[in-house]
CSV table of C-alpha atoms and ligand atoms in Angstrom, one decimal:
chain,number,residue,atom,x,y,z
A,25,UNK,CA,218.1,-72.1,186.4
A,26,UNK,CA,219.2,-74.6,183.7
A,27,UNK,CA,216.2,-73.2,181.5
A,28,UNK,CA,216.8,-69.5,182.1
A,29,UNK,CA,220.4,-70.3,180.5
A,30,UNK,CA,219.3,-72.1,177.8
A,31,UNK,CA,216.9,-69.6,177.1
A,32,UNK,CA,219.3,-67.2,177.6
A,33,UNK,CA,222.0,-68.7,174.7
A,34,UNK,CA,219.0,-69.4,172.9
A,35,UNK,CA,218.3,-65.6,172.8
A,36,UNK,CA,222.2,-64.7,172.2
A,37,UNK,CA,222.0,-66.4,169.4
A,38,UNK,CA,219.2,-64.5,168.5
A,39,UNK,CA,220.2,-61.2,169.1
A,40,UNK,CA,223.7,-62.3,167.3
A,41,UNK,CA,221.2,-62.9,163.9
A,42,UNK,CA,219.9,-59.6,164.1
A,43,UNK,CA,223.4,-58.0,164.8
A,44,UNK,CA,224.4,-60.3,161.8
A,45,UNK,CA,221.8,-59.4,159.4
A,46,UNK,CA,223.1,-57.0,157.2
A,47,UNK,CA,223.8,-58.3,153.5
A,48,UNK,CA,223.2,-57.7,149.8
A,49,UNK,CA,223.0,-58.3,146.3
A,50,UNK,CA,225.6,-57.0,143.6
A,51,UNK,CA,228.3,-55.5,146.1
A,52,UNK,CA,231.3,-57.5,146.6
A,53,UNK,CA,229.9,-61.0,148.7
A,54,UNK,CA,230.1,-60.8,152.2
A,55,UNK,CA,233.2,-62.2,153.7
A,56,UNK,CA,233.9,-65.9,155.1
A,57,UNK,CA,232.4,-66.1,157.8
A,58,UNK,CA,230.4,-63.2,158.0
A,59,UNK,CA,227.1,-65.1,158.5
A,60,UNK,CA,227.6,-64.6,162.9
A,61,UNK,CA,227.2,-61.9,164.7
A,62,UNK,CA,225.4,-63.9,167.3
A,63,UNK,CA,222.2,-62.0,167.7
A,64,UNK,CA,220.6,-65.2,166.2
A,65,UNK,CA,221.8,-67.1,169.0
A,66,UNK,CA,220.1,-65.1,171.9
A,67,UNK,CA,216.8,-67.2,172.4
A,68,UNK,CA,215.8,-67.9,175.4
A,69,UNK,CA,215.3,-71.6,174.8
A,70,UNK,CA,218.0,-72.7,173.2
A,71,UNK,CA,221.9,-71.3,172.9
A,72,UNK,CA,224.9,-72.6,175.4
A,73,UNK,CA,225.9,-70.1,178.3
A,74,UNK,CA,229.5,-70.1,179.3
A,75,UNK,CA,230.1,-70.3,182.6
A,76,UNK,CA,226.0,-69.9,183.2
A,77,UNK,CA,225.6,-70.1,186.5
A,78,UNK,CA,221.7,-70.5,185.4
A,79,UNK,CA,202.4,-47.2,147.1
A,80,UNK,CA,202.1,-46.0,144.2
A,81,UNK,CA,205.1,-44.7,144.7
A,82,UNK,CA,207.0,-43.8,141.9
A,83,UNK,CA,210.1,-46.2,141.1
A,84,UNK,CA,213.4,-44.3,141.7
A,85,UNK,CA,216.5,-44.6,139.5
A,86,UNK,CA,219.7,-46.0,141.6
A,87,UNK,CA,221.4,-43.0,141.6
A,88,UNK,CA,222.2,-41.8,145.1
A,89,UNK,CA,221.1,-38.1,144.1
A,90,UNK,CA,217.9,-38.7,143.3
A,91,UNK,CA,217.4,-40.8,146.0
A,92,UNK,CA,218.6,-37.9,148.4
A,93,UNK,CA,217.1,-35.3,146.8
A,94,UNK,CA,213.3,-37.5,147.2
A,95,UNK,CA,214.5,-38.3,150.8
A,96,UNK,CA,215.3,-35.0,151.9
A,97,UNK,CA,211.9,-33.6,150.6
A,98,UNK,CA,210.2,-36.5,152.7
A,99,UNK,CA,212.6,-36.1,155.9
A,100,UNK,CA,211.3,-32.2,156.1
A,101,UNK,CA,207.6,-33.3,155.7
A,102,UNK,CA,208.2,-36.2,158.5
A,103,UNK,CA,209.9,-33.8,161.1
A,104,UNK,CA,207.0,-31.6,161.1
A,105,UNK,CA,204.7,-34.5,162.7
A,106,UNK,CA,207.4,-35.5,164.4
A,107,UNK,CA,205.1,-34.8,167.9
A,108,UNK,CA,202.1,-36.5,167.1
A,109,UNK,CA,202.3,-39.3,169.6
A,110,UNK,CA,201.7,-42.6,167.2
A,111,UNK,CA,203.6,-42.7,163.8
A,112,UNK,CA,203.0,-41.1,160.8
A,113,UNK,CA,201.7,-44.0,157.7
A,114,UNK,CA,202.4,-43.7,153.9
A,115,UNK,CA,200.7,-46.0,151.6
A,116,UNK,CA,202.7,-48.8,149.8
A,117,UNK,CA,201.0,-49.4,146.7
A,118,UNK,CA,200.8,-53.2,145.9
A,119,UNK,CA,202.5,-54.7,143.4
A,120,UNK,CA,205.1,-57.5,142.7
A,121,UNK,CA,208.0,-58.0,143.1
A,122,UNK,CA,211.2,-60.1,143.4
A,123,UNK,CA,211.6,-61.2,147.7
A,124,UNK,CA,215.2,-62.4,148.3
A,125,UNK,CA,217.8,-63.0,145.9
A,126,UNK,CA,219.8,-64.9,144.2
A,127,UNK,CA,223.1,-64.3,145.4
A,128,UNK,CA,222.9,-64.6,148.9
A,129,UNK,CA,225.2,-62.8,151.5
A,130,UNK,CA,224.7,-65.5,154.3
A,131,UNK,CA,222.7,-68.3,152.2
A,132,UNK,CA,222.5,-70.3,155.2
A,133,UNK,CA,219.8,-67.8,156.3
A,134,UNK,CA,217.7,-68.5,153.6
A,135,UNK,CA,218.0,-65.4,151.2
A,136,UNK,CA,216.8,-67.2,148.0
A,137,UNK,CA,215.9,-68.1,146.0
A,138,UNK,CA,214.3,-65.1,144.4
A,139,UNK,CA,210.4,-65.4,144.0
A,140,UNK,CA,208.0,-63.6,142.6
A,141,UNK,CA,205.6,-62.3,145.2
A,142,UNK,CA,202.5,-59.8,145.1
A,143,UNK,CA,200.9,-58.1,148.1
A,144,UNK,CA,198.5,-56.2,148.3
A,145,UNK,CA,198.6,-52.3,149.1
A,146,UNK,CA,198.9,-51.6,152.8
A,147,UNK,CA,199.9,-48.7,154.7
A,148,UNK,CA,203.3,-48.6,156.7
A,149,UNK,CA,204.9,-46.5,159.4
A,150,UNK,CA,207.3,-44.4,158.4
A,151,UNK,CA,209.6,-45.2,161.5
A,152,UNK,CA,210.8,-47.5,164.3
A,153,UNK,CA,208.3,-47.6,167.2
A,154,UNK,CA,209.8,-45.0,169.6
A,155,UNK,CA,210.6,-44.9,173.1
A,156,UNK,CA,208.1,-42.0,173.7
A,157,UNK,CA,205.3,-43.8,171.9
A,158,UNK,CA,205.9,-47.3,174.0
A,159,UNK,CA,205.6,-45.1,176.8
A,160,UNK,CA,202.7,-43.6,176.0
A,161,UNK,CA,201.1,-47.2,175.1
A,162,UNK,CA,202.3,-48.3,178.7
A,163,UNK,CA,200.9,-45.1,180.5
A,164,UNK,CA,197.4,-46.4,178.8
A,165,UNK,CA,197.8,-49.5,179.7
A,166,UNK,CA,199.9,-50.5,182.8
A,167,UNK,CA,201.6,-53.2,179.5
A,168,UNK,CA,204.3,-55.0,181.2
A,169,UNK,CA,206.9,-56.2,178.9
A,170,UNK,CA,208.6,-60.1,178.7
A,171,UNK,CA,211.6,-58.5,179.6
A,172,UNK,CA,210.3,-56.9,182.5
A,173,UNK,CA,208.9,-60.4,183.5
A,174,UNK,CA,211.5,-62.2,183.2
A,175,UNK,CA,213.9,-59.7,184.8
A,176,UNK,CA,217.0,-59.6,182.4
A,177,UNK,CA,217.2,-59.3,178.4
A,178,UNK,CA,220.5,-59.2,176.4
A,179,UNK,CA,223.0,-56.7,176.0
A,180,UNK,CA,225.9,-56.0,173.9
A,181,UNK,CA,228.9,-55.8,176.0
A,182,UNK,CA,230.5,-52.8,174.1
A,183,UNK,CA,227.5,-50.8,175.4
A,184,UNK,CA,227.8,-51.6,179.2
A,185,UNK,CA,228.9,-49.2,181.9
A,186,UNK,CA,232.1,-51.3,183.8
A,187,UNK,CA,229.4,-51.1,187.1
A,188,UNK,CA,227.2,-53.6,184.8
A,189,UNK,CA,229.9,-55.7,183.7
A,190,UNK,CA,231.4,-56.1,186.5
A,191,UNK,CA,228.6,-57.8,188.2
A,192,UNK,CA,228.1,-60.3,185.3
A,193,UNK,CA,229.4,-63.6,185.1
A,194,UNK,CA,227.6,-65.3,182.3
A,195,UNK,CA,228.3,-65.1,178.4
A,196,UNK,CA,226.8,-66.0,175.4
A,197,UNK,CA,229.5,-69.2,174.2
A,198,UNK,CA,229.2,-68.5,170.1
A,199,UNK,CA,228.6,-65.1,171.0
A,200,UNK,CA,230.4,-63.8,174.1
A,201,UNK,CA,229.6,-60.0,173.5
A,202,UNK,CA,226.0,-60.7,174.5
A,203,UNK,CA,225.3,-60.2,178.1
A,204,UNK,CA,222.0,-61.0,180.0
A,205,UNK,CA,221.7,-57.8,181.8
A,206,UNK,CA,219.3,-58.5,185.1
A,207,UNK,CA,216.6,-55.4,185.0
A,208,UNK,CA,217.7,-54.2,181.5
A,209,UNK,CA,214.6,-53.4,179.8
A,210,UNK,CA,213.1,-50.9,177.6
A,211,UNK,CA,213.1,-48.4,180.2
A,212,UNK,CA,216.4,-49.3,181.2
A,213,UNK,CA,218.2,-50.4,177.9
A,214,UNK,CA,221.6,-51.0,179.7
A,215,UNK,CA,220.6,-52.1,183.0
A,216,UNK,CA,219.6,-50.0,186.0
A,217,UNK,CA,222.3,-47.6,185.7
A,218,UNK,CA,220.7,-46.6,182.6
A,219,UNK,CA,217.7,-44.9,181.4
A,220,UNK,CA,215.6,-43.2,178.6
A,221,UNK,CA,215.4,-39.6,179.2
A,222,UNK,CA,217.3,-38.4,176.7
A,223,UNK,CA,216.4,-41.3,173.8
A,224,UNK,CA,213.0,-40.8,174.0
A,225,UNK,CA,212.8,-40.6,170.0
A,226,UNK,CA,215.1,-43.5,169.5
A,227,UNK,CA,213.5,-46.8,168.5
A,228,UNK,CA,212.5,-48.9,171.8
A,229,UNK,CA,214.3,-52.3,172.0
A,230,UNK,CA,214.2,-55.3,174.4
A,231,UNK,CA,210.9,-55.5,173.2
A,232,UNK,CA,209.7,-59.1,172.4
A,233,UNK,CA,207.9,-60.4,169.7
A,234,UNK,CA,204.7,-60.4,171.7
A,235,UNK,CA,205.5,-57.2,173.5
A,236,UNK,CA,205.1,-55.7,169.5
A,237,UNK,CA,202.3,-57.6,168.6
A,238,UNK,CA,200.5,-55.6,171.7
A,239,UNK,CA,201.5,-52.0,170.7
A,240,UNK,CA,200.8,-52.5,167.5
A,241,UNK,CA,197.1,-54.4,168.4
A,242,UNK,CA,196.7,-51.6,170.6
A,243,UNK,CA,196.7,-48.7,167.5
A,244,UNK,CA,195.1,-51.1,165.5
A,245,UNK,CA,197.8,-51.9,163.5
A,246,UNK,CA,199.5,-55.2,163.1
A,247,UNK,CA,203.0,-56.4,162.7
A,248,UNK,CA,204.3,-56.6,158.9
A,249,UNK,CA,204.8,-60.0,157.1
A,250,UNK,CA,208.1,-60.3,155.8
A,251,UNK,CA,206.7,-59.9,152.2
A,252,UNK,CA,205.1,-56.6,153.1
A,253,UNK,CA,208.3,-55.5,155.3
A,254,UNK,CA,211.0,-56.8,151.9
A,255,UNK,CA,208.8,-54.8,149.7
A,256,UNK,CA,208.6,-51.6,151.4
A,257,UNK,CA,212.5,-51.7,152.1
A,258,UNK,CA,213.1,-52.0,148.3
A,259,UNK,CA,211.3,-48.7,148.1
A,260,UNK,CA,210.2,-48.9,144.4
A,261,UNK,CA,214.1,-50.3,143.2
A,262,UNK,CA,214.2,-53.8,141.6
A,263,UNK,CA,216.9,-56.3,142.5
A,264,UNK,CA,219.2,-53.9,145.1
A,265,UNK,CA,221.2,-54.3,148.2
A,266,UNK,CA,219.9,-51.8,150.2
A,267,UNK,CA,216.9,-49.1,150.1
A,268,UNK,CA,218.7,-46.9,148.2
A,269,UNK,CA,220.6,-48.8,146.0
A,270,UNK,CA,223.9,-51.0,145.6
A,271,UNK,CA,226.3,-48.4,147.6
A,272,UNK,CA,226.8,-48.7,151.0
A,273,UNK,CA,228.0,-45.6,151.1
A,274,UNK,CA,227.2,-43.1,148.0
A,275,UNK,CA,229.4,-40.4,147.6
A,276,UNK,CA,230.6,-40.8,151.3
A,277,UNK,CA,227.3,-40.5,152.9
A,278,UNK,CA,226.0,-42.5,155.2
A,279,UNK,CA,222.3,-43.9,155.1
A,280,UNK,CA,221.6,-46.3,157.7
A,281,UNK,CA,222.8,-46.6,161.4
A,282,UNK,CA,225.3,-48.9,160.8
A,283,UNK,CA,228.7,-50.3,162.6
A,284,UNK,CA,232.3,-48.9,161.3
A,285,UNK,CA,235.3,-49.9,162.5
A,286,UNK,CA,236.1,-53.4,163.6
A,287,UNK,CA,233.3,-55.4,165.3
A,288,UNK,CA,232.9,-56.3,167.8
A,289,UNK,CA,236.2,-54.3,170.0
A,290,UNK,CA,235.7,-51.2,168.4
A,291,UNK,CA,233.1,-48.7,166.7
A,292,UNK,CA,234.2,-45.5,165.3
A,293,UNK,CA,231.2,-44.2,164.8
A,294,UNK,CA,231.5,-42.6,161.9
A,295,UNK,CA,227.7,-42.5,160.9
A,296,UNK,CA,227.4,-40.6,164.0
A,297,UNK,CA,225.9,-43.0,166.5
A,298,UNK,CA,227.9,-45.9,168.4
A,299,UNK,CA,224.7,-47.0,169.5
A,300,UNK,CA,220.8,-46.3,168.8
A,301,UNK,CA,220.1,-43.2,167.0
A,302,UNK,CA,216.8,-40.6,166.8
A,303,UNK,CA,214.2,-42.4,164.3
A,304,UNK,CA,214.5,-40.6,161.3
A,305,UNK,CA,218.2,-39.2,161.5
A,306,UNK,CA,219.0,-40.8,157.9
A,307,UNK,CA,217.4,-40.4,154.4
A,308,UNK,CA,214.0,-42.4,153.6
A,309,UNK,CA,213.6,-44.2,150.6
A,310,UNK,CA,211.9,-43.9,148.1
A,311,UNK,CA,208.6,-45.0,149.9
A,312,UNK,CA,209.4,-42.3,152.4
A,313,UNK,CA,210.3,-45.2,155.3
A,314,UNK,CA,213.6,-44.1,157.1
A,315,UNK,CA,215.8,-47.0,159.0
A,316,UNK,CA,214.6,-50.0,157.3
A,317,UNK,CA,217.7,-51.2,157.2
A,318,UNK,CA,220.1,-50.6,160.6
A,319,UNK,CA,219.5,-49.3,163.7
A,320,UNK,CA,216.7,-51.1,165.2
A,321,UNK,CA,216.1,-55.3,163.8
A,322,UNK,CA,212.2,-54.6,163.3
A,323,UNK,CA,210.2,-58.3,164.0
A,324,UNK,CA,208.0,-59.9,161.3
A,325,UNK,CA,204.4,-61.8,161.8
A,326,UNK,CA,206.4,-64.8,160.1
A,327,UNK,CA,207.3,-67.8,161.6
A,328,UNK,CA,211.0,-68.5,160.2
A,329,UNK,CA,211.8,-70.9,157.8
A,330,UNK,CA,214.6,-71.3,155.1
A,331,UNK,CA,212.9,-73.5,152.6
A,332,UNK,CA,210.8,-71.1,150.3
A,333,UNK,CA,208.6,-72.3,147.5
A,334,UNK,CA,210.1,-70.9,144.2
A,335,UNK,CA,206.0,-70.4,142.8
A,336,UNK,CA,204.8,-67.1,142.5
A,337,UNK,CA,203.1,-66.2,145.3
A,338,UNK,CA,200.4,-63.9,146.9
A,339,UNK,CA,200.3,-62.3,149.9
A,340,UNK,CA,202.4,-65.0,151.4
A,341,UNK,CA,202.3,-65.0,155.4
A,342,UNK,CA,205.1,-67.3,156.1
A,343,UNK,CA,205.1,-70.9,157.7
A,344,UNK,CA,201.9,-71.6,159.7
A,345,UNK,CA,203.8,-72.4,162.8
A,346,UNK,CA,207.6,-72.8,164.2
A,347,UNK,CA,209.9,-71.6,166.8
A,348,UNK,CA,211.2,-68.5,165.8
A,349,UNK,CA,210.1,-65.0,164.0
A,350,UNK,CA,211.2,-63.3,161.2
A,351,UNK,CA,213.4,-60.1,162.1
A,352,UNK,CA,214.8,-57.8,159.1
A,353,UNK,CA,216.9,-54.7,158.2
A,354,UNK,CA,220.0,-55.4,160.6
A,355,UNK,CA,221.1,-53.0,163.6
A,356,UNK,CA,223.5,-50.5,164.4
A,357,UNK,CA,225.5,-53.2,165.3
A,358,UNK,CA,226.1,-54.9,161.7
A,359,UNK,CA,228.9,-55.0,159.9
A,360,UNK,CA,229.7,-56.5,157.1
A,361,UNK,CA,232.7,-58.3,158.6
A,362,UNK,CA,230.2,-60.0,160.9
A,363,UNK,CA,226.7,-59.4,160.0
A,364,UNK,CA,225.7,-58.5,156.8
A,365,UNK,CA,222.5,-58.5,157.3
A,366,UNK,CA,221.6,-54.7,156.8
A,367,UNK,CA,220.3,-55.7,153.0
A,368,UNK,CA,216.4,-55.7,152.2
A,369,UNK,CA,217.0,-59.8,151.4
A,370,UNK,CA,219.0,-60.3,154.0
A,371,UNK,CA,217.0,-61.8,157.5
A,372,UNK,CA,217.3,-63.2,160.6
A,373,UNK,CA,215.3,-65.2,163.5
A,374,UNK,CA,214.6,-65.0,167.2
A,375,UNK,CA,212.6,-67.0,169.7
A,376,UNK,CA,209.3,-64.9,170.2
A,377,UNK,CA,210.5,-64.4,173.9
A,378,UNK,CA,213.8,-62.9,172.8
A,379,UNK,CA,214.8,-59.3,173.7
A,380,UNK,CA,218.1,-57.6,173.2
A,381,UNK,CA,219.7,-53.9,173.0
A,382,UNK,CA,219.3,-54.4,168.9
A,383,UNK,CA,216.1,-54.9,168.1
A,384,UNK,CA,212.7,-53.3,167.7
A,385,UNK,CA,209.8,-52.9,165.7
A,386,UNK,CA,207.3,-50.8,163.4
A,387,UNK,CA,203.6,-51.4,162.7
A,388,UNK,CA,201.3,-51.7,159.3
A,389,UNK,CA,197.7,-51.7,158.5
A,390,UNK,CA,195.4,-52.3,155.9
A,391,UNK,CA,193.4,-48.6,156.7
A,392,UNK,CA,195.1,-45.5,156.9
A,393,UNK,CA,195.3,-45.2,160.8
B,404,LIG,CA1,226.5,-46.3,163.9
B,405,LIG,CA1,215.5,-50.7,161.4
C-alpha cells in the first residue's frame, strides 16, 4: 500500500512536469514560480500522497503568415490520409542545430545550456499516436497497458465527473489537482464513467513509457531521442520559443492546445478544447508535424538528466541509464502561469511506469515506414 502511494506521488509529480512544461526563449521569462504544474511529480515511486490511504525542409522565416500559409497547405494534404490506420511520416532532413537555450524558462529543468547537436535524417510522424491506432495495435495484440495493470493512473481533477471525485480520497501533496483514478486508463481516460467513443482521433494518454516503446516496436518504429524530438519541433527556425516562432499567439490565433484562463480552477477554453483535442486540429510547422508542442506530453528514448555537456555533439541518445524519461512539448494543461513548458527547449521527466490524462506519444524511424 505504502508503495502504491509513493508511486503514486512519484507519478503526480510526474504528470505535474508535463502539465508544467511549456516555456521559451525571447518572450517575456516565465513567471516566479512557474516551474510546477506537478505533472513532474506523478511517479509511481516517489512523490508524497496526502491523506494516502495507500528534412530537407526548407527553413521558414518567423513570420506567422508564412508559417500559416505552409501549415495550411500541409494540414489539407494530412487530412486526406487521415484514415489510414498508422500515421503518416515526413522526412526530417539531418542537420545541426542549437538543443536548449540559453535563457531558460524553468532552468531547474535543465534547458541549457545551448549546444550544438547533429542528427542524422530520420523520418517522423506527423501526429500524436491516436486512440484509434492504439486500438488497433491492441485488437492485434491482446497489449495490456501498465495502467491497466496496475489498475489506476492519474487524473487532473478539473476533468473528473463529481461520481469520480467523490469516491476519491487521496491527492497529490505538491500537486493536489492530480488524482489516481482506479480503472482510468486509455480506454477509459477519466475513470469508468468515461470512454473513447467519440475521441477516437485524439492522442491516447495514460500510456507509459513502456506501453509506447511497444506500439511503436510493433510498426517498427522507435520512440524519438530528445535530440531528434527538439529538432523536429524547431521546424527549420533557429533559436525560437515555439514551432512557429516567438508568439504565443500571432495575430490572435491559436497554434497549440494549450490552457487559458487561470490554472488550475478554471479553463476558458479559448483554443477550443478544455481538454484533449483531434490530432491535427492546429497548424504544423514547418516540418509538417502538428501538436509538438501542447496537447499530448510525447515521451523520449532518454533517460533524464540536467547536466548536459556543452561539446558539440552527434546523435546524442541521452544518459545511459536513470530513473526517469525525457517527456517534451507540454499539454493542454500548460500555462505559462504554471507550466511553461509548451517551448521546443523546454522538458520534463516521468518515472517509465508513469501514466496520466496529459501525456502521450508519437513514433520515428530511420526508413520511411
Ligand atoms: Ca485548450
Ligand atoms: Ca504534443
Amino acid at each position: 500500500m505504502v508503495l502504491r502511494c509513493l508511486v503514486w506521488l512519484f507519478i503526480i509529480g510526474c504528470v505535474s512536469k508535463v502539465l508544467c512544461s511549456c516555456g521559451a526563449q525571447s518572450e517575456p521569462t516565465a513567471p516566479q514560480g512557474a516551474a510546477s504544474c506537478g505533472c513532474e511529480k506523478l511517479k509511481r515511486a516517489a512523490a508524497a500522497v496526502d491523506g494516502a490511504e495507500e528534412q530537407t525542409a526548407s527553413v521558414l522565416t518567423d513570420t506567422a503568415g508564412k508559417y500559416s500559409r505552409v501549415a495550411n497547405e500541409r494540414a489539407s494534404q494530412a487530412q486526406g490520409d487521415e484514415r489510414e490506420l498508422h500515421s503518416q511520416m515526413v522526412q526530417i532532413s539531418g542537420g545541426e542545430f542549437l538543443m536548449g537555450t540559453d535563457n531558460p524558462g524553468i532552468p531547474a529543468d535543465g534547458e541549457g545550456p545551448p549546444r550544438l547537436v547533429h542528427v542524422d535524417s530520420f523520418y517522423m510522424d506527423i501526429q500524436e499516436v491516436t486512440n484509434r491506432q492504439f486500438q488497433s495495435f491492441v485488437h492485434a495484440t491482446a497489449y495490456v497497458t501498465e495502467a491497466e495493470k496496475f489498475g489506476d493512473s492519474f487524473v487532473f481533477e478539473g476533468i473528473l465527473s463529481e461520481t469520480v471525485k467523490s469516491q476519491i480520497t487521496q491527492a497529490v501533496a505538491a500537486a493536489p489537482w492530480w488524482l489516481p483514478v482506479k480503472g482510468a486508463n486509455w480506454r477509459h481516460p477519466e475513470g469508468l464513467d468515461s470512454n473513447i467513443t467519440d475521441r477516437l482521433d485524439h492522442p491516447v494518454l495514460h500510456v507509459s513509457w513502456a506501453d509506447a516503446v511497444a506500439y511503436c516496436s510493433w510498426t517498427n518504429k522507435k520512440l524519438p531521442t530528445e535530440a531528434e524530438w527538439e529538432y523536429a519541433c524547431r521546424g527549420g527556425l533557429k533559436d525560437r520559443l515555439y514551432p512557429w516562432g516567438n508568439k504565443l499567439n500571432p495575430k490572435g490565433q491559436h497554434y497549440a492546445n494549450l490552457w487559458q484562463g487561470d490554472f488550475p480552477n478554471h479553463n476558458t477554453g479559448e483554443d477550443g478544447y478544455v481538454k484533449s483535442s483531434p490530432v491535427m486540429s492546429f497548424p504544423a510547422n514547418g516540418f509538417g508535424l502538428y501538436d509538438m508542442v501542447g496537447n499530448a506530453w510525447e515521451w523520449t528514448s532518454d533517460w533524464w538528466t540536467v547536466h548536459h555537456t556543452t561539446e558539440q555533439q552527434d546523435n546524442p541518445k541521452g544518459p545511459p541509464s536513470g530513473t526517469d524519461k525525457v517527456k517534451k512539448g507540454g499539454s493542454y494543461m500548460c500555462h505559462k502561469s504554471y507550466c511553461y513548458r509548451y517551448r521546443c527547449a523546454a522538458r520534463s521527466q516521468n518515472s517509465p511506469d508513469s501514466s496520466a490524462s496529459n501525456l502521450g506519444f508519437r513514433c520515428v524511424s530511420r526508413e520511411q515506414r
